[in-house]
GROMACS .gro file of C-alpha atoms in nm:
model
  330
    1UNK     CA    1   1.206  -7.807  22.642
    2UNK     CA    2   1.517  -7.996  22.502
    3UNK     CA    3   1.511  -8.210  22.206
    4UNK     CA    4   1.746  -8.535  22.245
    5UNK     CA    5   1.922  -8.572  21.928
    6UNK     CA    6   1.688  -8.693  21.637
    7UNK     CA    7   1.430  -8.881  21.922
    8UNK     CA    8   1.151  -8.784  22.004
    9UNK     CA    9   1.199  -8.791  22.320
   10UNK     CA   10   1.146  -8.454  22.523
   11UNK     CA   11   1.300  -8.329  22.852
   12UNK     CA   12   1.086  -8.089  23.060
   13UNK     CA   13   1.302  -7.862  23.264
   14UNK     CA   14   1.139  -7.677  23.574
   15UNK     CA   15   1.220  -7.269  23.455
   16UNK     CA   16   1.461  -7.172  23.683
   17UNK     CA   17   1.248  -6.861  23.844
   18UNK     CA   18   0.968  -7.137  23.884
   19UNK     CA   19   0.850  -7.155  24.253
   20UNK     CA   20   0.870  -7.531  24.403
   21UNK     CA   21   0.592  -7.696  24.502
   22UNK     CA   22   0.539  -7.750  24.867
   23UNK     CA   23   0.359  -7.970  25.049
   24UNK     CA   24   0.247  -7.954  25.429
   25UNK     CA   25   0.189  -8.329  25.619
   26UNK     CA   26   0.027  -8.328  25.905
   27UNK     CA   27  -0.015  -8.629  26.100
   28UNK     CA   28  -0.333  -8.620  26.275
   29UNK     CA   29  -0.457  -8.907  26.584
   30UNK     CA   30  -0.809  -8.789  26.716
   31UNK     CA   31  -0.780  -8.456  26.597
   32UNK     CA   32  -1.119  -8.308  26.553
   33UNK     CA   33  -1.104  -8.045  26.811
   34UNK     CA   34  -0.806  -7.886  26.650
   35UNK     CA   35  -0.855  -7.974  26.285
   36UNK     CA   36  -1.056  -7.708  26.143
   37UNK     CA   37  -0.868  -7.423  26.297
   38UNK     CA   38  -0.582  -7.606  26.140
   39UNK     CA   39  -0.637  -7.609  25.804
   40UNK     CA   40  -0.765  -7.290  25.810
   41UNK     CA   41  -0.463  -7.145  25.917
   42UNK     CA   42  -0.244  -7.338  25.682
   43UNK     CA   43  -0.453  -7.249  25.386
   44UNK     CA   44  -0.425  -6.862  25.442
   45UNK     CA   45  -0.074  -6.959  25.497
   46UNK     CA   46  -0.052  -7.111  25.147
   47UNK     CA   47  -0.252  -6.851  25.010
   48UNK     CA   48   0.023  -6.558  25.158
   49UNK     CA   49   0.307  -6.790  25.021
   50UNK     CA   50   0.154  -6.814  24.673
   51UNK     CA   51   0.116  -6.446  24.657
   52UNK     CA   52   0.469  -6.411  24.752
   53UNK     CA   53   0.583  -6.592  24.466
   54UNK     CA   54   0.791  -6.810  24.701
   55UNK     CA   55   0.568  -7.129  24.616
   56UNK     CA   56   0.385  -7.295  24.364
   57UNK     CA   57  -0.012  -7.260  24.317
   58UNK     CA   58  -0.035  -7.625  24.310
   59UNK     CA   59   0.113  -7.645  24.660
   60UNK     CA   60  -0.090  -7.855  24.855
   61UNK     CA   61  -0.170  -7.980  25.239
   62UNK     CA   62  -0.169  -8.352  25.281
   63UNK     CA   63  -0.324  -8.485  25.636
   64UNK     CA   64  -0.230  -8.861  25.748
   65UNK     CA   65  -0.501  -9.002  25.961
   66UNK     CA   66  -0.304  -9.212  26.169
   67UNK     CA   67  -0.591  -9.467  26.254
   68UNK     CA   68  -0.803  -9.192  26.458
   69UNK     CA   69  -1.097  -9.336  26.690
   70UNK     CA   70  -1.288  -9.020  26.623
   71UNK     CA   71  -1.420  -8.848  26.337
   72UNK     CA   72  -1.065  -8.744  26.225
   73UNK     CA   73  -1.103  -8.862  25.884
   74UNK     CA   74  -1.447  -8.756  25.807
   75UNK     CA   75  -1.333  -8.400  25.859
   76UNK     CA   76  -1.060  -8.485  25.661
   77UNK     CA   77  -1.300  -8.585  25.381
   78UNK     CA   78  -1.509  -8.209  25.423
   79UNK     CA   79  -1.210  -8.010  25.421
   80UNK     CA   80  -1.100  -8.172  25.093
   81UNK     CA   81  -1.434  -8.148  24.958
   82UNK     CA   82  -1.401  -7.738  25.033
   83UNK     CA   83  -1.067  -7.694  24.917
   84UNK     CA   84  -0.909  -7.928  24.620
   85UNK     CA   85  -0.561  -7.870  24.782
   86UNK     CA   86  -0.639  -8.050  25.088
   87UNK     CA   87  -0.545  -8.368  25.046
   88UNK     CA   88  -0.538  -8.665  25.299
   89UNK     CA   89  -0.494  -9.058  25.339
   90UNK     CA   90  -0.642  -9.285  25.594
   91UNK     CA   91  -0.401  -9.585  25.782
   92UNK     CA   92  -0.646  -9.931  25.829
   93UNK     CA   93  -0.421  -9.876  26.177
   94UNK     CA   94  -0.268  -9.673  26.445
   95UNK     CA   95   0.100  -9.726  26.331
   96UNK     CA   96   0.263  -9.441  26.486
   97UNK     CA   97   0.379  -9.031  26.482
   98UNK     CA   98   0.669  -9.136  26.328
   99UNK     CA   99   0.537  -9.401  26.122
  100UNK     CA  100   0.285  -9.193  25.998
  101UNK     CA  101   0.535  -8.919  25.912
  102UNK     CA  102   0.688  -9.167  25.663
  103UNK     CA  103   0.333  -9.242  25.519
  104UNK     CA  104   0.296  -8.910  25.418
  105UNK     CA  105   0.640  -8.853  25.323
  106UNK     CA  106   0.601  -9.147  25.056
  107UNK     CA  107   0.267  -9.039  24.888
  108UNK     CA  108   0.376  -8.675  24.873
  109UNK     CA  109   0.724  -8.769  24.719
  110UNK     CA  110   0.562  -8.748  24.405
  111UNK     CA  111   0.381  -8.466  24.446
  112UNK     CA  112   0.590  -8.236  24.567
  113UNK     CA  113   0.919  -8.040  24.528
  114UNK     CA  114   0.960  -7.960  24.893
  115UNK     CA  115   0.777  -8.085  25.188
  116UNK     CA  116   0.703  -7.945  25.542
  117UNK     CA  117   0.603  -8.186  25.813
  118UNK     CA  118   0.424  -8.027  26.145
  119UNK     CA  119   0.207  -8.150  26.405
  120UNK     CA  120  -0.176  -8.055  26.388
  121UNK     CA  121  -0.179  -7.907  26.739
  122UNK     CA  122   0.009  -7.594  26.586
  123UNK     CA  123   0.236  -7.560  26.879
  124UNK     CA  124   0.512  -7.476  26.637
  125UNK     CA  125   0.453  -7.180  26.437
  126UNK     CA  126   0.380  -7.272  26.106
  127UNK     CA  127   0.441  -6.859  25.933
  128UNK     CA  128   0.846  -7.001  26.041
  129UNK     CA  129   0.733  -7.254  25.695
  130UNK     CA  130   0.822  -6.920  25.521
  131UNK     CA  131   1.163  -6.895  25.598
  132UNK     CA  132   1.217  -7.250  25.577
  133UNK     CA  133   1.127  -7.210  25.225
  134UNK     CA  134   1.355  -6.903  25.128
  135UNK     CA  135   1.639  -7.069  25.333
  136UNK     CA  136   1.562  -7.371  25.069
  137UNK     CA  137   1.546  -7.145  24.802
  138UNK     CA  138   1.944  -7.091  24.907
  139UNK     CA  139   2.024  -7.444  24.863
  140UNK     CA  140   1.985  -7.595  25.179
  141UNK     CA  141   1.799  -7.922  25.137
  142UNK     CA  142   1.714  -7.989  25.496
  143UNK     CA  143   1.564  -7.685  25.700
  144UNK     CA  144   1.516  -7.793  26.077
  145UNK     CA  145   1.273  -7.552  26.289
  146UNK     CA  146   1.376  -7.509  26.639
  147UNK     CA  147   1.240  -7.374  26.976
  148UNK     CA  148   1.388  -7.071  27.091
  149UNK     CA  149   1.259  -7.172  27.475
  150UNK     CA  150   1.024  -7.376  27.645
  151UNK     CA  151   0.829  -7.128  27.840
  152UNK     CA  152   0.519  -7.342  27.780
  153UNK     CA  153   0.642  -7.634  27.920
  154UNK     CA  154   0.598  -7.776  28.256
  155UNK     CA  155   0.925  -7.803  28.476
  156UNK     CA  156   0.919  -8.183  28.452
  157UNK     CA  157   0.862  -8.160  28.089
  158UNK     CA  158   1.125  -7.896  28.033
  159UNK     CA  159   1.360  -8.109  28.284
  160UNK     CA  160   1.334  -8.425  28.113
  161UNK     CA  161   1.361  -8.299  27.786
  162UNK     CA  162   1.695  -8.136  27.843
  163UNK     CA  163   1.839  -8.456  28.030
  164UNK     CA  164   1.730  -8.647  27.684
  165UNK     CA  165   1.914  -8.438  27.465
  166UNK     CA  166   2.222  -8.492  27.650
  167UNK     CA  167   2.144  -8.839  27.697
  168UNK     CA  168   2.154  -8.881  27.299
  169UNK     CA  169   2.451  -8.647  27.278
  170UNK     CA  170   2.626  -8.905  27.515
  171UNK     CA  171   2.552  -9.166  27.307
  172UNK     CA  172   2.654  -9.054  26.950
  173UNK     CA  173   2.350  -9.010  26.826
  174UNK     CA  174   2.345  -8.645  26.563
  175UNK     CA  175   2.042  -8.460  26.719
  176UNK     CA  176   1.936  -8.100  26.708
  177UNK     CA  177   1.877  -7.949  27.071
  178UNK     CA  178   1.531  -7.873  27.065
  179UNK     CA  179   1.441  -7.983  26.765
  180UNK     CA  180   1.116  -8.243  26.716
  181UNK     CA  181   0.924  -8.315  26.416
  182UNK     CA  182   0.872  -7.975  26.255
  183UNK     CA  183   1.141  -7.975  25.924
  184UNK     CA  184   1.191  -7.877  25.587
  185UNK     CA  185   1.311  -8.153  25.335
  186UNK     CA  186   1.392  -8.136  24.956
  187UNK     CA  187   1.292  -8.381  24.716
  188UNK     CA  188   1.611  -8.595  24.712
  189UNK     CA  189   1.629  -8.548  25.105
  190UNK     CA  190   1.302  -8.733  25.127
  191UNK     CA  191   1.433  -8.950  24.878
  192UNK     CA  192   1.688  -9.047  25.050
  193UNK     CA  193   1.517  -9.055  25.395
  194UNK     CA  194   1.324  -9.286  25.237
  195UNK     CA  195   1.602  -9.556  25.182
  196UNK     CA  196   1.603  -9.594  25.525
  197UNK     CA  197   1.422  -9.947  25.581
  198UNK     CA  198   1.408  -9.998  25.949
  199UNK     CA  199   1.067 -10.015  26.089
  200UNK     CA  200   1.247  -9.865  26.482
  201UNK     CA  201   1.176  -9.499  26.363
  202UNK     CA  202   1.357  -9.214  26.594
  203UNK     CA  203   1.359  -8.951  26.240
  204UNK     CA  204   1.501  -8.695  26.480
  205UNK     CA  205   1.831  -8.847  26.444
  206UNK     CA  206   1.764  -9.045  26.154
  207UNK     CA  207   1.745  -8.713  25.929
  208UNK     CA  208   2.082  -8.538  26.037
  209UNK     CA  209   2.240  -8.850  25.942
  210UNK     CA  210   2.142  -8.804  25.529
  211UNK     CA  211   2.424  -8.577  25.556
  212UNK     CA  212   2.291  -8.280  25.301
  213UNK     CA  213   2.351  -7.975  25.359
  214UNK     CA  214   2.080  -7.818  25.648
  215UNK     CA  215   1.998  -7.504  25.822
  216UNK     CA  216   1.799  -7.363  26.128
  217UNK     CA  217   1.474  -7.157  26.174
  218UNK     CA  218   1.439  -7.022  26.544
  219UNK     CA  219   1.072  -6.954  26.638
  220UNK     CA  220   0.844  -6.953  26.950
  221UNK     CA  221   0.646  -7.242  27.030
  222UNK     CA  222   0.278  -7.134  27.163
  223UNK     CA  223   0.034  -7.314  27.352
  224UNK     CA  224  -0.217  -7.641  27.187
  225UNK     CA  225  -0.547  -7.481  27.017
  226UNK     CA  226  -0.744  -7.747  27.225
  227UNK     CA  227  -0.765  -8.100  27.241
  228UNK     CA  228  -0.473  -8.340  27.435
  229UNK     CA  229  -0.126  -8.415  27.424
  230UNK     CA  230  -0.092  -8.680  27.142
  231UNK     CA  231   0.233  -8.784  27.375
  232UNK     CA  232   0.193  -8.855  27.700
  233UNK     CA  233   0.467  -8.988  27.956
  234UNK     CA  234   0.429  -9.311  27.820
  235UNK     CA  235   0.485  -9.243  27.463
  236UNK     CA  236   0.779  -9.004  27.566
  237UNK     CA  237   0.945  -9.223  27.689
  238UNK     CA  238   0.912  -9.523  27.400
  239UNK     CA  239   1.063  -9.218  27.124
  240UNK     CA  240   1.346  -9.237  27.383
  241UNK     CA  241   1.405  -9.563  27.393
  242UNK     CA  242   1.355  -9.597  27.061
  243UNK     CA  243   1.591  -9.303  26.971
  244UNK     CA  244   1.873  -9.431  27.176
  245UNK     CA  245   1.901  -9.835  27.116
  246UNK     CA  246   1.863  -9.748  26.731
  247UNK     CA  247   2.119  -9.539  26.694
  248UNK     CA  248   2.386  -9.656  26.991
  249UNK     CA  249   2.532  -9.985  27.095
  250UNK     CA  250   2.673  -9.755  27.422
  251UNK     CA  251   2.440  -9.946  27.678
  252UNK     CA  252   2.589 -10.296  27.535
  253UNK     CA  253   2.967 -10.186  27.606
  254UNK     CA  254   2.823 -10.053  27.949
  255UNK     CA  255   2.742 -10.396  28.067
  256UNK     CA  256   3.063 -10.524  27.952
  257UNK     CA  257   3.206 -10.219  28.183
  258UNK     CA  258   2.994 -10.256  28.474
  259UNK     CA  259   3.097 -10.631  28.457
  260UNK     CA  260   3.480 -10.535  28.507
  261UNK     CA  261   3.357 -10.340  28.770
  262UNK     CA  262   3.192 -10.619  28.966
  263UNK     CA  263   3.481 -10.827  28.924
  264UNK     CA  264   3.711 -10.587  29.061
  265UNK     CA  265   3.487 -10.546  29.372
  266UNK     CA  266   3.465 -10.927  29.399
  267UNK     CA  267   3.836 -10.929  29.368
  268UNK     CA  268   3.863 -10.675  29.674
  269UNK     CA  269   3.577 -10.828  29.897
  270UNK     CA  270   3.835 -11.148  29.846
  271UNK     CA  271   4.110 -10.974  29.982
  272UNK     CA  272   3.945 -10.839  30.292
  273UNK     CA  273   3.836 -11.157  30.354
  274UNK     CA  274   4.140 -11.367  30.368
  275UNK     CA  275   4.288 -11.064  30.584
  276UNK     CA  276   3.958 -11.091  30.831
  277UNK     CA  277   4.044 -11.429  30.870
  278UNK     CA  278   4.410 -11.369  30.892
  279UNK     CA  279   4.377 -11.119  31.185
  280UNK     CA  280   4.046 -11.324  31.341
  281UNK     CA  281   3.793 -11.109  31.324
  282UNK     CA  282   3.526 -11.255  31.118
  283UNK     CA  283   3.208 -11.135  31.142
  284UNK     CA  284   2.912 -11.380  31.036
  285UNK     CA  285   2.539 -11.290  30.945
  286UNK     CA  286   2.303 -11.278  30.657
  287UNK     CA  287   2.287 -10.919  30.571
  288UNK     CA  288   2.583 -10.836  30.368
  289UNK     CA  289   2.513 -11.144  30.194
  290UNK     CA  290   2.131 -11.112  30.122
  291UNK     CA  291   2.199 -10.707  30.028
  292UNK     CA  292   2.493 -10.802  29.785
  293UNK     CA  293   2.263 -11.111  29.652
  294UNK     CA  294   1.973 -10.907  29.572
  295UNK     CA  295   2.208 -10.599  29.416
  296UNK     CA  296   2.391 -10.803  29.213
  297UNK     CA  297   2.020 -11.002  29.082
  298UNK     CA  298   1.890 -10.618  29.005
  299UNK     CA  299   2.230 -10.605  28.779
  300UNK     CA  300   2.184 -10.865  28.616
  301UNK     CA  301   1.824 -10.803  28.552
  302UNK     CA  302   1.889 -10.473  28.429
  303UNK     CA  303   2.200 -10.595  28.213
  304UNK     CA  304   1.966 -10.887  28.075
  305UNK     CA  305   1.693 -10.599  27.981
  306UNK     CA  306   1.951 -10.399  27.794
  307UNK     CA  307   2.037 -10.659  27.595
  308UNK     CA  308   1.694 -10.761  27.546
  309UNK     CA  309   1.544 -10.436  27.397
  310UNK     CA  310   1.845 -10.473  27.117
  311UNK     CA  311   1.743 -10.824  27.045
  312UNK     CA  312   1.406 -10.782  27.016
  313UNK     CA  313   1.420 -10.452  26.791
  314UNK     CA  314   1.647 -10.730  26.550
  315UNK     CA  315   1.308 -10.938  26.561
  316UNK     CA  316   1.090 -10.724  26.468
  317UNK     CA  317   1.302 -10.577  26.168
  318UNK     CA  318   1.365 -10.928  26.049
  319UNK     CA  319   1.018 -10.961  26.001
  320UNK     CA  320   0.995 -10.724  25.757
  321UNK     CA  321   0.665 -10.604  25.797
  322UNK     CA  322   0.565 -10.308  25.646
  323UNK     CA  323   0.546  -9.927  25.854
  324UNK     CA  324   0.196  -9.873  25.723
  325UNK     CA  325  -0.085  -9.952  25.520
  326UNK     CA  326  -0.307  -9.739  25.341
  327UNK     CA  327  -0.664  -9.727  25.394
  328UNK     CA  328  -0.809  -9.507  25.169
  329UNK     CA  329  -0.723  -9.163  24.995
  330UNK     CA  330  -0.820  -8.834  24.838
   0.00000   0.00000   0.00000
């Protein structure tokens, strides 16, 4: 405790040998055949880590119900009613895995020193929390965990997953290779995470841009306890959308290419035509014309989609709405 001159006025310093608090978010959408198992685990986790001395006894475990049709949040309520240090806030809507990410970013900001963020399934092995912490304890603010392989993984899954990666890679966007949600971030990286305003979240490249100073933790990714796939196809494919026309004006500048392009074809279907009819040997009919008409229309549509995804993302951050709204809490 420091005195400031002849004030009043007291400064609390955290003791240096002081563990940090941690806090574990968990998104959760229709969770209840996973949820119990879930916190269960993550409590004795807690419990081994305050033993350890590596984190505080105040650490907590804060679940975002992310507008669940089920009885998500009701659980929620039990397992808080058990165990003070479950703690958990309720959306009025569906906004979103990334969206709800955020949520529970913001309300633990305050609450925490350190925060993990991992998916309820458990797919990614939440003992790697432990190194994340010690690898924070070194001075790394941002701790990304990593799959070693994807052995779990279908071949399409696997397949597509890689081709993404490379996709992004290709379009100067920071990503790490099999990295998703599952991350370590300091106060002040959360702080500043939080600066970010736009409402198009892809946080898998939004996070390596902060620019503090990061680390990896390798570990195995297992089967789901139960339950679904919170991300089907569909979804997949929106996060990669998403991820690339926030981050890259590349498809833009590839119209403008594929334009040239065209008009140096056009430029060489003009030539062979005036030598056709220099040497007299043209040949008249529909199909060259209808196939080039209905290529060049696909082009165009394609080109006029591009540019359509940007625009509209512009429209919906102009509106300003906000990512989420809170429901209720405990």
């Amino acid at each position: 405790i420091l005195l400031e001159g002849t004030s009043n006025t007291l400064i609390v310093e955290r003791p240096m040998d002081t563990p940090n608090k941690l806090a574990v978010i968990v998104p959760c959408y229709n969770e209840t055949a996973v949820l119990n198992v879930t916190n269960e685990r993550l409590c004795a986790l807690l419990d081994d880590m305050v033993d350890m001395g590596i984190v505080d006894p105040e650490s907590l475990i804060l679940y975002v119900n992310d507008g669940s049709r089920d009885a998500t949040w009701e659980m929620i309520c039990e397992l808080h009613a058990a165990n003070k240090r479950v703690r958990g806030i309720c959306l009025a809507n569906n906004v979103g895995h990334q969206n709800a990410l955020v949520a529970g970013l913001t309300v633990a900001l305050d609450m925490c020193d350190m925060a993990v963020t991992i998916d309820a399934d458990l797919q990614d092995d939440e003992n790697a929390i432990k190194e994340m912490v010690m690898k924070c304890d070194e001075g790394y603010d941002i701790i990304y965990g990593v799959r070693r392989r994807r052995e779990h993984d279908t071949a399409f899954k696997r397949t597509t997953a890689q081709v993404f990666y490379r996709l992004m890679h290709a379009m100067g966007t920071q990503t790490i290779y099999n990295h998703a949600d599952f991350r370590l971030m300091t106060k002040r990286a959360i702080r500043s995470l939080l600066s970010y305003k736009e409402r198009n979240l892809f946080l898998r490249g939004l996070v390596p841009t902060i620019g503090y100073k990061s680390a990896m933790v390798y570990y195995d990714r297992t089967e789901r306890l139960a339950g679904e796939s919170k991300y089907p196809l569909s979804k997949m494919l929106n996060l990669a959308v998403d991820g690339i026309t926030s981050f890259s004006i590349k498809p833009i500048r590839l119209i403008t290419v594929l334009g040239m392009v065209f008009v140096g074809i056009s430029l060489g279907v003009l030539c062979w035509i005036a030598y056709c009819n220099l040497i007299g040997q043209v040949v008249r009919g529909w199909s060259s014309l209808m196939l080039s008409i209905w290529f060049c229309t696909g082009c165009v549509l394609i080109a006029l989609g591009i540019v359509g995804e940007y625009v509209g993302k512009t429209y919906m951050e102009a509106k300003k709405r906000p990512r989420f709204i809170i429901q209720d809490e405990i």
